mmCIF file of N, CA and C in Angstrom:
data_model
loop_
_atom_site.group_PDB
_atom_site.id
_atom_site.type_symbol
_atom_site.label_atom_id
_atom_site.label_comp_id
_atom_site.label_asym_id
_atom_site.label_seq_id
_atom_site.Cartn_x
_atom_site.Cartn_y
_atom_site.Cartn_z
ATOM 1 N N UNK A 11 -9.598 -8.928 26.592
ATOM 2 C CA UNK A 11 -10.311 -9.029 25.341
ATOM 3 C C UNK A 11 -10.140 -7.756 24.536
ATOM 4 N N UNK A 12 -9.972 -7.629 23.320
ATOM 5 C CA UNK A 12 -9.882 -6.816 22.401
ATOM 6 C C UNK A 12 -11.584 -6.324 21.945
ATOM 7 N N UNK A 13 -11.723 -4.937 21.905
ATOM 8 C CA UNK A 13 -13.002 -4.075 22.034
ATOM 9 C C UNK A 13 -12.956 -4.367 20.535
ATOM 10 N N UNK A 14 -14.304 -4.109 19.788
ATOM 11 C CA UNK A 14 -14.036 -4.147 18.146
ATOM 12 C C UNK A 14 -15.285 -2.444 18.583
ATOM 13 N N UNK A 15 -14.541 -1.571 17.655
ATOM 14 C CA UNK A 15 -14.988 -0.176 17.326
ATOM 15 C C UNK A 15 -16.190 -0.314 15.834
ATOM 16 N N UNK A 16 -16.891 0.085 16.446
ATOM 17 C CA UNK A 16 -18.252 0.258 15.156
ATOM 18 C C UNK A 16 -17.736 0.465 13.970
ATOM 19 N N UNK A 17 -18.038 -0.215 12.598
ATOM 20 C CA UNK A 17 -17.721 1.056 11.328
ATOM 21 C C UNK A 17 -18.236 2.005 10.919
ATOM 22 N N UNK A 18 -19.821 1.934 11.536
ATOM 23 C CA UNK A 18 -20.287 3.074 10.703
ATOM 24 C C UNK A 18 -21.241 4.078 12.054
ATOM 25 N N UNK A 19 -21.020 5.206 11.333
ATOM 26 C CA UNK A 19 -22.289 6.346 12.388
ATOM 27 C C UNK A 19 -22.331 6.738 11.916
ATOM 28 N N UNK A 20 -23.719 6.872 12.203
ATOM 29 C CA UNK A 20 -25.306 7.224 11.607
ATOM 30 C C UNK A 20 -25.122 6.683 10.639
ATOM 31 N N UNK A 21 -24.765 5.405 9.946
ATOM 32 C CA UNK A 21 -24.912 5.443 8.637
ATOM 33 C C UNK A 21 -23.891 4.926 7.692
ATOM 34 N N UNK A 22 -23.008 5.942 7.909
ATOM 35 C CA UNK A 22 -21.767 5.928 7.146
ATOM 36 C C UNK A 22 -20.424 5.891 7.604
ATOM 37 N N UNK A 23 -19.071 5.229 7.269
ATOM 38 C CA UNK A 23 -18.231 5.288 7.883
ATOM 39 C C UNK A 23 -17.338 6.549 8.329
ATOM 40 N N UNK A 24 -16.981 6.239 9.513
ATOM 41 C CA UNK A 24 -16.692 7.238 10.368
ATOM 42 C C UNK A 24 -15.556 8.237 9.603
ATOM 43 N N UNK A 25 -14.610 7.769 8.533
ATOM 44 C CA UNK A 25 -13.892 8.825 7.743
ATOM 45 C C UNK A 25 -13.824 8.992 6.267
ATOM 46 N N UNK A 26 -15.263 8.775 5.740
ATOM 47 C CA UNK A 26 -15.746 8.378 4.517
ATOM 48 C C UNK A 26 -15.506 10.012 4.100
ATOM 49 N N UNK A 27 -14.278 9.879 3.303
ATOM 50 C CA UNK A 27 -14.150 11.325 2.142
ATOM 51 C C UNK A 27 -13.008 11.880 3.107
ATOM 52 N N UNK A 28 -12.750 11.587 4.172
ATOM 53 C CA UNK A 28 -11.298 12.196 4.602
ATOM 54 C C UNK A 28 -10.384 11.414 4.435
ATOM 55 N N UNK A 29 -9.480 11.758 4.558
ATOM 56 C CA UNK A 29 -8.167 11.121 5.336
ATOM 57 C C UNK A 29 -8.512 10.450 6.771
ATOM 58 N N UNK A 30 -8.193 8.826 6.460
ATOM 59 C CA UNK A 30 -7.754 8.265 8.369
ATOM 60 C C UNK A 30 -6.684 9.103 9.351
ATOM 61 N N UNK A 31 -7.000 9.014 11.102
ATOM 62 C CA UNK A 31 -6.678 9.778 11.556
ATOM 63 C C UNK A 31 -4.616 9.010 11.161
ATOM 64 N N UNK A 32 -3.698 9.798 11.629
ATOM 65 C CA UNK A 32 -2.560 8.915 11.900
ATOM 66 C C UNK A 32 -2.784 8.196 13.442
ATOM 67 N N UNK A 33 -2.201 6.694 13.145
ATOM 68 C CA UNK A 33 -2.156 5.871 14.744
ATOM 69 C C UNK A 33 -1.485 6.116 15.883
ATOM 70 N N UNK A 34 -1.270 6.761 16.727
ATOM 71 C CA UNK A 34 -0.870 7.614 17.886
ATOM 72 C C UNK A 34 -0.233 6.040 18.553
ATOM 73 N N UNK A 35 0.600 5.202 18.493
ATOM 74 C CA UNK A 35 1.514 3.764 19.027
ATOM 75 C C UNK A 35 1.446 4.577 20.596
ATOM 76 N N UNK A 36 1.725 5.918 20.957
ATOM 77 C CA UNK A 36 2.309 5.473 22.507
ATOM 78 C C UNK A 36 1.020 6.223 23.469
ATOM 79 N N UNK A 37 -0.675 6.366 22.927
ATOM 80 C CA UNK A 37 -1.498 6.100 23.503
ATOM 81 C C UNK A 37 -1.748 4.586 24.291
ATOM 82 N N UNK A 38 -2.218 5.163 25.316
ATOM 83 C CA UNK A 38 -2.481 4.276 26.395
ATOM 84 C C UNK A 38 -3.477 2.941 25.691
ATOM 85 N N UNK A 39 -4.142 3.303 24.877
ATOM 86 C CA UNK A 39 -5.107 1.925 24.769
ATOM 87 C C UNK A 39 -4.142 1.668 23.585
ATOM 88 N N UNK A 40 -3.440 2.206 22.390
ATOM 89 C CA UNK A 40 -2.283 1.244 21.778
ATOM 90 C C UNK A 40 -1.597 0.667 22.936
ATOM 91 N N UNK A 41 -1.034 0.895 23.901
ATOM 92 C CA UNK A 41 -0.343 -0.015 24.494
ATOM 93 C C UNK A 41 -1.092 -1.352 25.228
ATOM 94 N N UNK A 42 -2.368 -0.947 25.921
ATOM 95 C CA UNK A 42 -3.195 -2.014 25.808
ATOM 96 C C UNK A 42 -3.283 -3.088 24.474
ATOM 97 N N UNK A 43 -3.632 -2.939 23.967
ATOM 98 C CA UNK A 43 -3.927 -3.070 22.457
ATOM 99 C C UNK A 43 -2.657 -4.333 22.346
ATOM 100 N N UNK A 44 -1.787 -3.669 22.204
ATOM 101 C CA UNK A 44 -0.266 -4.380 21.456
ATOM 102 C C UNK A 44 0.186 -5.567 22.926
ATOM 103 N N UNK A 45 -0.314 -5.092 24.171
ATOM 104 C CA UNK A 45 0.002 -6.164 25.302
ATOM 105 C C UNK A 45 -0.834 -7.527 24.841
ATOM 106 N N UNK A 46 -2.112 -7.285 24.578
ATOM 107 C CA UNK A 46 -3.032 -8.457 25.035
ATOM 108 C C UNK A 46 -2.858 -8.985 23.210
ATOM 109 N N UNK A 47 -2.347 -8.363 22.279
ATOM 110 C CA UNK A 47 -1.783 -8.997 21.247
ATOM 111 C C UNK A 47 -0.933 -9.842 21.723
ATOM 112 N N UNK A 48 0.187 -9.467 22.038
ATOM 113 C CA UNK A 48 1.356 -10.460 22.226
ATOM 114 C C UNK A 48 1.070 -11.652 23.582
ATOM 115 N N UNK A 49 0.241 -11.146 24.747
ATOM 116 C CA UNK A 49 -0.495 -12.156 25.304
ATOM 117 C C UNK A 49 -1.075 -13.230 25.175
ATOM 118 N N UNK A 50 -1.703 -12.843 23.726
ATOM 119 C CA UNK A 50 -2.873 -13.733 22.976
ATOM 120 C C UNK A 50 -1.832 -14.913 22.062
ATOM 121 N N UNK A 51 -0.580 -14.119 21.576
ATOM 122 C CA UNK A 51 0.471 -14.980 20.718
ATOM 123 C C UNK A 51 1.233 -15.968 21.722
ATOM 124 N N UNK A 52 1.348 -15.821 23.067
ATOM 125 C CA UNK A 52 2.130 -16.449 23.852
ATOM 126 C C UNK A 52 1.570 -17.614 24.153
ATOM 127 N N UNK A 53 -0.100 -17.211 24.190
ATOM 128 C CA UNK A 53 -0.948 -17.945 24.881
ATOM 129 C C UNK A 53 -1.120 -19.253 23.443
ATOM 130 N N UNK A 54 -1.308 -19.153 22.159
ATOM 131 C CA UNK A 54 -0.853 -19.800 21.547
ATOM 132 C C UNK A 54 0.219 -20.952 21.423
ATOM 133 N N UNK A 55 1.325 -19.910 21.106
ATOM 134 C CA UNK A 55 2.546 -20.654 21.649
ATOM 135 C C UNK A 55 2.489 -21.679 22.451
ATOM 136 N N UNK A 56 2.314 -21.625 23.380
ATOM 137 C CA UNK A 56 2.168 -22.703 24.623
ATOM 138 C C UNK A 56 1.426 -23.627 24.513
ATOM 139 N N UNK A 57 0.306 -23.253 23.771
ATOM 140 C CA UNK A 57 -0.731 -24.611 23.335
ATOM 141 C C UNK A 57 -0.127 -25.532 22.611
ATOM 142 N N UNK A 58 0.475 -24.881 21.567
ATOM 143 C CA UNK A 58 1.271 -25.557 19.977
ATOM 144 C C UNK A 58 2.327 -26.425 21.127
ATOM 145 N N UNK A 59 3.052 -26.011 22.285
ATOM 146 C CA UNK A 59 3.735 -26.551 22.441
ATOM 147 C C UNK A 59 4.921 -25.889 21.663
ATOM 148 N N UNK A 60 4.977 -25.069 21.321
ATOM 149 C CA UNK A 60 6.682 -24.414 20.698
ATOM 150 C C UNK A 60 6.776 -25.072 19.269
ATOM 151 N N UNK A 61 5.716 -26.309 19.170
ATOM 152 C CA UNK A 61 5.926 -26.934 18.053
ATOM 153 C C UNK A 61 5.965 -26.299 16.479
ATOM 154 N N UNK A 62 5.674 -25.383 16.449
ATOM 155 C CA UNK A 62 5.566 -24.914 14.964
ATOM 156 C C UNK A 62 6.642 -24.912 14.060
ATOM 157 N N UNK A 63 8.000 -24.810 14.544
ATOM 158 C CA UNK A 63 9.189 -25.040 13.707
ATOM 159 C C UNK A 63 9.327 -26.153 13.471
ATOM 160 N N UNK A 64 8.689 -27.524 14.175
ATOM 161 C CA UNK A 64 8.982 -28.660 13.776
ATOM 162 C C UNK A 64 7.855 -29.072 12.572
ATOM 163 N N UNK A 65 6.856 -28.445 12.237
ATOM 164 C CA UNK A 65 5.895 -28.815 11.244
ATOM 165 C C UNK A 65 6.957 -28.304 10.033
ATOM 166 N N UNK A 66 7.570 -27.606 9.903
ATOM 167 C CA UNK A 66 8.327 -26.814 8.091
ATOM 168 C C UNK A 66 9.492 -27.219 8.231
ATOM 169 N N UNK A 67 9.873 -28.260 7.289
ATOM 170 C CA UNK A 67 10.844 -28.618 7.122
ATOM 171 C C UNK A 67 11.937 -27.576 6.207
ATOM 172 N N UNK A 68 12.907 -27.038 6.251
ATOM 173 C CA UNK A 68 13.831 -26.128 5.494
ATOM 174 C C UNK A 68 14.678 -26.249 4.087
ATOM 175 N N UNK A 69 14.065 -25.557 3.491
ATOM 176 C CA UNK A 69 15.208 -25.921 2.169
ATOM 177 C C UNK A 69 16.416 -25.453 1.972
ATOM 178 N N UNK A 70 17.089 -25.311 3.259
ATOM 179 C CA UNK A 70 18.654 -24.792 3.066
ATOM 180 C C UNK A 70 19.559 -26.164 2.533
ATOM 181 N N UNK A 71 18.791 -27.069 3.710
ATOM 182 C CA UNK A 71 19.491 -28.513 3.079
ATOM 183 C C UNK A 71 19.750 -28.722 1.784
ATOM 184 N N UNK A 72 18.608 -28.663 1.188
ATOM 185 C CA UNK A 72 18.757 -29.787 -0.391
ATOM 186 C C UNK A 72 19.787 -28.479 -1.332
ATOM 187 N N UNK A 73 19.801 -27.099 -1.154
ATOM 188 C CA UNK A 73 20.970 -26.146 -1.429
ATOM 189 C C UNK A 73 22.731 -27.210 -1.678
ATOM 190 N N UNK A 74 23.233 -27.701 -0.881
ATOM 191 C CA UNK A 74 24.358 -28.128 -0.764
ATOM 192 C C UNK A 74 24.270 -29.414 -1.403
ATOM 193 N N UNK A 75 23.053 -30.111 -1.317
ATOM 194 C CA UNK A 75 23.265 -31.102 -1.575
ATOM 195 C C UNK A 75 22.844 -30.985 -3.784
ATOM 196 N N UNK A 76 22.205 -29.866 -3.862
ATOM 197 C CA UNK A 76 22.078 -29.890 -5.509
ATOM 198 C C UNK A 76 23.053 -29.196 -6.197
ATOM 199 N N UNK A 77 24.138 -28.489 -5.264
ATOM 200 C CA UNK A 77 25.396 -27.688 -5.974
ATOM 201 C C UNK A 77 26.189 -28.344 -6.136
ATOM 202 N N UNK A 78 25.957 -29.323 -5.312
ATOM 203 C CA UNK A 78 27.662 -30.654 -5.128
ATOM 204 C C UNK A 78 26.710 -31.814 -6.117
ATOM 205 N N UNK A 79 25.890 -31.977 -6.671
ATOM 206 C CA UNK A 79 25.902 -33.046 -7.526
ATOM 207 C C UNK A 79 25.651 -32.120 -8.764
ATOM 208 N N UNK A 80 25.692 -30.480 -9.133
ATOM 209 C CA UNK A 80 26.199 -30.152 -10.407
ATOM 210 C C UNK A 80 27.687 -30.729 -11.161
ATOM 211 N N UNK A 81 28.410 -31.136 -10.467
ATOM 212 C CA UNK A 81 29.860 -31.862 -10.770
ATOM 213 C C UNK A 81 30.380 -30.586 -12.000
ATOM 214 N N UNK A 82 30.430 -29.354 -11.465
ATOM 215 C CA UNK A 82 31.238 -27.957 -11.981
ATOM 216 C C UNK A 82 32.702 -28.409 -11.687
ATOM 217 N N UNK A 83 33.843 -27.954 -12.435
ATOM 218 C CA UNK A 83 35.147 -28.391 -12.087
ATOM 219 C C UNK A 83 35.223 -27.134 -11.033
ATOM 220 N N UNK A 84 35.145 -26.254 -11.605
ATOM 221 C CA UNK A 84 35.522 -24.564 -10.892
ATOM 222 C C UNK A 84 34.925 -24.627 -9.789
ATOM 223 N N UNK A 85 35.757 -25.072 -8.247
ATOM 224 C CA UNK A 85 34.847 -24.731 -6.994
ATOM 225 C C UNK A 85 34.427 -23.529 -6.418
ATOM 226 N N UNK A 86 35.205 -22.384 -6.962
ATOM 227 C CA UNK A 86 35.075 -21.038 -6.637
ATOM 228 C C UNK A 86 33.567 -20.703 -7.182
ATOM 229 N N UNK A 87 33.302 -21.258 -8.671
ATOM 230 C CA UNK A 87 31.979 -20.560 -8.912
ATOM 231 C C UNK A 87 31.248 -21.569 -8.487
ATOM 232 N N UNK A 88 31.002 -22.710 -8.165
ATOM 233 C CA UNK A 88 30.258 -23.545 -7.411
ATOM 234 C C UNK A 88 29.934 -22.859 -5.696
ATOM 235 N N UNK A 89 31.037 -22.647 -5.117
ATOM 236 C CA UNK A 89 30.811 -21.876 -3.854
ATOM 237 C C UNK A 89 30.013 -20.506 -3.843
ATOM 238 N N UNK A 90 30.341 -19.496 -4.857
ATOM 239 C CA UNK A 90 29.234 -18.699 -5.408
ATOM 240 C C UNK A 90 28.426 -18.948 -5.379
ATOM 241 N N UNK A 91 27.479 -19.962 -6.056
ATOM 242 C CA UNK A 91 26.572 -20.474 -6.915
ATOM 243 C C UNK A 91 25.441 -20.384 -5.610
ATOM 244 N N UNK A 92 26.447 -21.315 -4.449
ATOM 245 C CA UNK A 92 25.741 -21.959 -3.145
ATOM 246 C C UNK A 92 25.510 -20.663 -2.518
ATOM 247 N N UNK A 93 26.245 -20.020 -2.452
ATOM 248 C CA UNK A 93 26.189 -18.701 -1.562
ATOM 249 C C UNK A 93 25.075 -17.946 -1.494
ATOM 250 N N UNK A 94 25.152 -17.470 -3.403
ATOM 251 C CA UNK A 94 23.903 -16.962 -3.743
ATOM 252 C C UNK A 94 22.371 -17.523 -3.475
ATOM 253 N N UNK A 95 22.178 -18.819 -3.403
ATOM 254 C CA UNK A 95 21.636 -19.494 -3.548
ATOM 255 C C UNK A 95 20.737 -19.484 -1.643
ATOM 256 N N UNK A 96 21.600 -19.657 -1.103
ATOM 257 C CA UNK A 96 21.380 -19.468 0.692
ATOM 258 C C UNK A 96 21.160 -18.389 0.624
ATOM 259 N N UNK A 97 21.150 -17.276 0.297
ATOM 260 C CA UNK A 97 20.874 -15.952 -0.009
ATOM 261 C C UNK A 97 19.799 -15.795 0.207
ATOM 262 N N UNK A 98 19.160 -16.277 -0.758
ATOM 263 C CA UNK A 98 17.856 -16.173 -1.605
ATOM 264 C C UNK A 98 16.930 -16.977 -0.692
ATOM 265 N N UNK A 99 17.477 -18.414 0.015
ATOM 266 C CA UNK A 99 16.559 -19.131 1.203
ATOM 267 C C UNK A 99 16.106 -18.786 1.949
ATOM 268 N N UNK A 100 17.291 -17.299 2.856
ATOM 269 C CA UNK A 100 17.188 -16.750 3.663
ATOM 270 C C UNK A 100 16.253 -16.007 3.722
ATOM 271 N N UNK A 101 16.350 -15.151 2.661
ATOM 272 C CA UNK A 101 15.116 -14.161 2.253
ATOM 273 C C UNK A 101 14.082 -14.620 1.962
ATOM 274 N N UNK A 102 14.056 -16.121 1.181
ATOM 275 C CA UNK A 102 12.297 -16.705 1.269
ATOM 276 C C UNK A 102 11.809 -16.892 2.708
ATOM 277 N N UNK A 103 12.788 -17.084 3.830
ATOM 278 C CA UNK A 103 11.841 -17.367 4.661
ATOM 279 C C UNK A 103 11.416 -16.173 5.573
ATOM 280 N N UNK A 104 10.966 -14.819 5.234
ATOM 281 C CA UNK A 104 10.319 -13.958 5.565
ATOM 282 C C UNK A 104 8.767 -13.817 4.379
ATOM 283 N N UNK A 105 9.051 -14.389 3.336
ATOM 284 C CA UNK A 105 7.684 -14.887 3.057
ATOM 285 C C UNK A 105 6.669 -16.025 3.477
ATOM 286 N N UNK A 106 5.451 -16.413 2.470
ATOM 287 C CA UNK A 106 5.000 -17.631 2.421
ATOM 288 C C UNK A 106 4.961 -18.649 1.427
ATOM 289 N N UNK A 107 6.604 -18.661 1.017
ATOM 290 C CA UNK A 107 6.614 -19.763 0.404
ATOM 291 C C UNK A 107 6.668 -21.335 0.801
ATOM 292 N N UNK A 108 7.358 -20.940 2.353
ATOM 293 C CA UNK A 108 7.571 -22.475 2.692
ATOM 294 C C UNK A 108 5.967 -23.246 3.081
ATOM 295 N N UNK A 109 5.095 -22.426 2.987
ATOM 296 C CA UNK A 109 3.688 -22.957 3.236
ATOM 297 C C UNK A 109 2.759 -23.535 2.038
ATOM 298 N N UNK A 110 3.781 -22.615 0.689
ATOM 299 C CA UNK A 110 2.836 -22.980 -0.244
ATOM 300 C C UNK A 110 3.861 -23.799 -1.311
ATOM 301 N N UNK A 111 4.884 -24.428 -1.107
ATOM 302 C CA UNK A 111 5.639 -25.257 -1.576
ATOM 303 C C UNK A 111 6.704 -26.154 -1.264
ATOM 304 N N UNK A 112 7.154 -26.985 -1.286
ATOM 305 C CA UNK A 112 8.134 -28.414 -0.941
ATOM 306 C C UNK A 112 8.849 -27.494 -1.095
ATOM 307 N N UNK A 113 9.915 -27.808 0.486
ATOM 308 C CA UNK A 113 11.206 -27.325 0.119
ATOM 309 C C UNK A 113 12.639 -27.656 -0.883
ATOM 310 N N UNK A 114 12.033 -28.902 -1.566
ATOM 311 C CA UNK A 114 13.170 -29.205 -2.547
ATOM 312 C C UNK A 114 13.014 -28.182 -3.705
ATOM 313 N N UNK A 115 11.458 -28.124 -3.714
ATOM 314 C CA UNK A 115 11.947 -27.366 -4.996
ATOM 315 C C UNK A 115 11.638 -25.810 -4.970
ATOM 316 N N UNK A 116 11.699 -25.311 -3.635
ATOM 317 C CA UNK A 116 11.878 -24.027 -3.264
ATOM 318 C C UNK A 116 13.773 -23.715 -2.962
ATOM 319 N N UNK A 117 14.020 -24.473 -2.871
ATOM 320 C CA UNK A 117 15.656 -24.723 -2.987
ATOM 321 C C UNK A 117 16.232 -24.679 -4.638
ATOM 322 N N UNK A 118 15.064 -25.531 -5.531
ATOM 323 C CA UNK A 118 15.894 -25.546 -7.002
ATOM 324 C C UNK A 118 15.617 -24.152 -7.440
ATOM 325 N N UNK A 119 14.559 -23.499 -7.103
ATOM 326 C CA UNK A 119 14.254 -22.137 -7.889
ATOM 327 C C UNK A 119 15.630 -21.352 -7.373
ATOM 328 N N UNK A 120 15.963 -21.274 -5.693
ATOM 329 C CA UNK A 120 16.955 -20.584 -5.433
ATOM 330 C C UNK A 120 18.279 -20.864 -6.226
ATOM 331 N N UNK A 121 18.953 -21.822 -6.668
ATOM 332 C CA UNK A 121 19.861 -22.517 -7.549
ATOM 333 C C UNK A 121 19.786 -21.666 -8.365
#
């Protein structure tokens, strides 16, 4: 179980008008700390069943399929177009867009 640390003594919070201390990662209770984190994520995991990639469907698909019905003669800048375009998918999915929008048309913005 993860300890929760008081905010305030006597009163007031513990670095009210200073600077926070810096986080010391290779103290012994950070390493506690960061175990029973990733414990707690595994322990998840396993419930879901691994399932969570199957709930978000991906908008890399509809990418190929909206560059090839632009009907561009020039395939070179069409292949660009796509390139750039997967680019940009790639990099949405380190946000939260695929949670807060259809991937078709998180695919047309990339276009």
């Amino acid at each position: 179980r993860m300890r929760s640390l008081p905010c305030e003594e006597g009163g007031k919070a513990p670095y009210e008008g200073i600077p926070s201390p810096a986080f010391d990662s290779s103290c012994a209770e950070a390493v506690e700390a960061k175990q029973a984190v990733i414990s707690a994520e595994g322990h998840i995991l396993r419930t879901l069943g691994f399932a969570v990639a199957n709930l978000l469907e991906h908008p890399h698909k509809y990418v190929l399929q909206f560059v090839k019905s632009l009907k561009k003669s020039n395939d070179k800048a069409m292949g660009l177009l796509a390139q750039a375009a997967w680019n940009y998918l790639n990099d949405s999915m380190r946000t939260t867009l695929c949670c807060e929008y259809q991937p078709h048309e998180i695919a047309e913005v990339a276009i």
